[in-house]
Amino acid sequence: MKLTDHQFTEAAFIFEKENGSYHGNYEKSVIKESNLTLIEPSKLKANIIDGLQSNLYAEIKDRTSAYWALSKTNDTNLISDYKKWLKRELSEENPIPIFQILLALDRFDEPSFHKDRVSRHYDDVELNIRDAKNYLENN
């Protein structure tokens, strides 16, 4: 099952809810209206991972959304997958997914950004690429 951009948002909110995050009215309404609630969160997560592994998400935008949604699972077992995905995005020189993966790793308490960095923005392309390379070399 290939998820749409909106479904990635739904999945992220479902994962957050499963982890006990507080949601406002918007997030609650998205979850309430979602057909994805019929799928167990663990199966939803596995579906997204399988899609990434099988190249179902060929578009950069879709992969970026998938990385973001999976980061909301708080599943540190995904770190090794994120490392593989980071290598791929670096080899293809895709700055937006690189940044999203760095954010996900940071969310999992991985030292993905240089410790002296004071900003974290998607358009800090050179810094994000530098940090991604350093992270992979040291982890």
mmCIF file of C-alpha atoms in Angstrom:
data_model
loop_
_atom_site.group_PDB
_atom_site.id
_atom_site.type_symbol
_atom_site.label_atom_id
_atom_site.label_comp_id
_atom_site.label_asym_id
_atom_site.label_seq_id
_atom_site.Cartn_x
_atom_site.Cartn_y
_atom_site.Cartn_z
ATOM 1 C CA MET A 1 0.000 0.000 0.000
ATOM 2 C CA LYS A 2 1.533 3.276 -1.120
ATOM 3 C CA LEU A 3 0.734 6.195 1.156
ATOM 4 C CA THR A 4 -0.084 9.676 -0.067
ATOM 5 C CA ASP A 5 1.391 12.821 1.412
ATOM 6 C CA HIS A 6 -1.727 13.355 3.515
ATOM 7 C CA GLN A 7 -1.626 9.749 4.699
ATOM 8 C CA PHE A 8 1.949 10.259 5.911
ATOM 9 C CA THR A 9 0.609 13.103 8.041
ATOM 10 C CA GLU A 10 -2.137 10.816 9.325
ATOM 11 C CA ALA A 11 0.430 8.111 10.092
ATOM 12 C CA ALA A 12 2.678 10.570 11.944
ATOM 13 C CA PHE A 13 -0.224 11.701 14.123
ATOM 14 C CA ILE A 14 -1.236 8.081 14.769
ATOM 15 C CA PHE A 15 2.323 7.237 15.823
ATOM 16 C CA GLU A 16 2.436 10.289 18.089
ATOM 17 C CA LYS A 17 -0.891 9.344 19.665
ATOM 18 C CA GLU A 18 0.390 5.824 20.292
ATOM 19 C CA ASN A 19 3.381 7.353 22.094
ATOM 20 C CA GLY A 20 1.161 9.489 24.327
ATOM 21 C CA SER A 21 1.740 12.857 22.671
ATOM 22 C CA TYR A 22 -0.781 15.597 23.309
ATOM 23 C CA HIS A 23 -2.778 16.525 20.236
ATOM 24 C CA GLY A 24 -4.798 19.585 19.486
ATOM 25 C CA ASN A 25 -8.098 19.658 17.632
ATOM 26 C CA TYR A 26 -6.460 19.581 14.198
ATOM 27 C CA GLU A 27 -4.440 16.435 14.871
ATOM 28 C CA LYS A 28 -7.418 14.766 16.542
ATOM 29 C CA SER A 29 -9.641 15.513 13.551
ATOM 30 C CA VAL A 30 -7.053 14.149 11.110
ATOM 31 C CA ILE A 31 -6.812 10.922 13.117
ATOM 32 C CA LYS A 32 -10.602 10.674 13.475
ATOM 33 C CA GLU A 33 -11.117 10.982 9.711
ATOM 34 C CA SER A 34 -8.255 8.648 8.792
ATOM 35 C CA ASN A 35 -8.827 5.200 7.349
ATOM 36 C CA LEU A 36 -5.330 4.328 8.560
ATOM 37 C CA THR A 37 -6.695 3.863 12.088
ATOM 38 C CA LEU A 38 -8.010 0.517 10.827
ATOM 39 C CA ILE A 39 -4.382 -0.646 10.556
ATOM 40 C CA GLU A 40 -2.349 -1.475 13.648
ATOM 41 C CA PRO A 41 0.410 1.123 14.126
ATOM 42 C CA SER A 42 3.084 -1.593 13.991
ATOM 43 C CA LYS A 43 1.751 -2.788 10.628
ATOM 44 C CA LEU A 44 1.507 0.789 9.377
ATOM 45 C CA LYS A 45 5.145 1.338 10.356
ATOM 46 C CA ALA A 46 6.177 -1.902 8.638
ATOM 47 C CA ASN A 47 4.286 -0.861 5.505
ATOM 48 C CA ILE A 48 6.167 2.447 5.317
ATOM 49 C CA ILE A 49 9.516 0.749 5.898
ATOM 50 C CA ASP A 50 8.765 -1.843 3.231
ATOM 51 C CA GLY A 51 7.839 0.941 0.826
ATOM 52 C CA LEU A 52 11.146 2.678 1.432
ATOM 53 C CA GLN A 53 13.137 -0.547 1.139
ATOM 54 C CA SER A 54 11.439 -1.573 -2.110
ATOM 55 C CA ASN A 55 11.760 1.841 -3.789
ATOM 56 C CA LEU A 56 7.978 2.265 -3.819
ATOM 57 C CA TYR A 57 8.626 5.879 -2.849
ATOM 58 C CA ALA A 58 10.700 6.941 -5.820
ATOM 59 C CA GLU A 59 9.849 10.622 -5.428
ATOM 60 C CA ILE A 60 12.027 12.633 -3.047
ATOM 61 C CA LYS A 61 8.958 14.291 -1.526
ATOM 62 C CA ASP A 62 7.424 10.915 -0.669
ATOM 63 C CA ARG A 63 10.616 9.568 0.899
ATOM 64 C CA THR A 64 11.021 12.732 2.942
ATOM 65 C CA SER A 65 7.463 12.379 4.240
ATOM 66 C CA ALA A 66 8.066 8.712 5.024
ATOM 67 C CA TYR A 67 11.231 9.521 6.995
ATOM 68 C CA TRP A 68 9.331 12.190 8.923
ATOM 69 C CA ALA A 69 6.378 9.941 9.717
ATOM 70 C CA LEU A 70 8.626 7.112 10.905
ATOM 71 C CA SER A 71 10.507 9.494 13.191
ATOM 72 C CA LYS A 72 7.260 9.930 15.117
ATOM 73 C CA THR A 73 7.317 6.250 16.124
ATOM 74 C CA ASN A 74 10.130 6.924 18.607
ATOM 75 C CA ASP A 75 11.459 3.504 17.590
ATOM 76 C CA THR A 76 15.225 3.618 18.030
ATOM 77 C CA ASN A 77 15.425 0.221 16.304
ATOM 78 C CA LEU A 78 15.038 2.213 13.092
ATOM 79 C CA ILE A 79 18.433 3.893 13.517
ATOM 80 C CA SER A 80 20.220 1.327 11.353
ATOM 81 C CA ASP A 81 17.586 1.805 8.633
ATOM 82 C CA TYR A 82 17.982 5.567 8.847
ATOM 83 C CA LYS A 83 21.735 5.144 8.377
ATOM 84 C CA LYS A 84 21.148 3.144 5.182
ATOM 85 C CA TRP A 85 18.677 5.719 3.940
ATOM 86 C CA LEU A 86 21.079 8.528 4.772
ATOM 87 C CA LYS A 87 23.811 6.847 2.698
ATOM 88 C CA ARG A 88 21.398 6.582 -0.207
ATOM 89 C CA GLU A 89 20.278 10.197 -0.027
ATOM 90 C CA LEU A 90 23.880 11.380 0.287
ATOM 91 C CA SER A 91 24.932 9.352 -2.746
ATOM 92 C CA GLU A 92 22.079 10.912 -4.725
ATOM 93 C CA GLU A 93 22.811 14.380 -3.273
ATOM 94 C CA ASN A 94 19.236 14.972 -2.061
ATOM 95 C CA PRO A 95 19.463 17.782 0.502
ATOM 96 C CA ILE A 96 15.869 17.798 1.801
ATOM 97 C CA PRO A 97 15.693 14.090 2.712
ATOM 98 C CA ILE A 98 19.206 14.330 4.172
ATOM 99 C CA PHE A 99 17.998 17.067 6.492
ATOM 100 C CA GLN A 100 14.865 15.105 7.446
ATOM 101 C CA ILE A 101 16.926 12.031 8.278
ATOM 102 C CA LEU A 102 19.304 14.113 10.403
ATOM 103 C CA LEU A 103 16.275 15.430 12.295
ATOM 104 C CA ALA A 104 14.932 11.913 12.781
ATOM 105 C CA LEU A 105 18.266 10.658 14.098
ATOM 106 C CA ASP A 106 18.481 13.659 16.408
ATOM 107 C CA ARG A 107 14.994 12.820 17.660
ATOM 108 C CA PHE A 108 16.348 9.359 18.540
ATOM 109 C CA ASP A 109 19.159 11.020 20.552
ATOM 110 C CA GLU A 110 21.739 10.248 17.886
ATOM 111 C CA PRO A 111 24.480 12.895 17.489
ATOM 112 C CA SER A 112 23.584 13.655 13.881
ATOM 113 C CA PHE A 113 24.240 17.394 13.925
ATOM 114 C CA HIS A 114 27.620 18.856 14.835
ATOM 115 C CA LYS A 115 27.619 19.794 18.518
ATOM 116 C CA ASP A 116 28.613 23.411 17.785
ATOM 117 C CA ARG A 117 25.805 24.081 15.332
ATOM 118 C CA VAL A 118 23.459 26.798 16.483
ATOM 119 C CA SER A 119 20.913 26.450 13.674
ATOM 120 C CA ARG A 120 19.188 23.574 11.937
ATOM 121 C CA HIS A 121 17.542 24.473 8.667
ATOM 122 C CA TYR A 122 16.814 22.544 5.513
ATOM 123 C CA ASP A 123 18.502 25.224 3.431
ATOM 124 C CA ASP A 124 21.832 24.913 5.279
ATOM 125 C CA VAL A 125 22.721 22.410 2.581
ATOM 126 C CA GLU A 126 26.504 22.400 2.983
ATOM 127 C CA LEU A 127 26.295 22.087 6.765
ATOM 128 C CA ASN A 128 23.701 19.315 6.547
ATOM 129 C CA ILE A 129 25.786 17.361 4.060
ATOM 130 C CA ARG A 130 28.884 17.856 6.202
ATOM 131 C CA ASP A 131 27.030 16.683 9.304
ATOM 132 C CA ALA A 132 25.545 13.691 7.490
ATOM 133 C CA LYS A 133 28.974 12.588 6.275
ATOM 134 C CA ASN A 134 30.498 13.078 9.727
ATOM 135 C CA TYR A 135 27.664 11.169 11.350
ATOM 136 C CA LEU A 136 28.089 8.200 9.020
ATOM 137 C CA GLU A 137 31.874 8.183 9.427
ATOM 138 C CA ASN A 138 31.600 8.157 13.218
ATOM 139 C CA ASN A 139 28.643 5.821 13.639
#
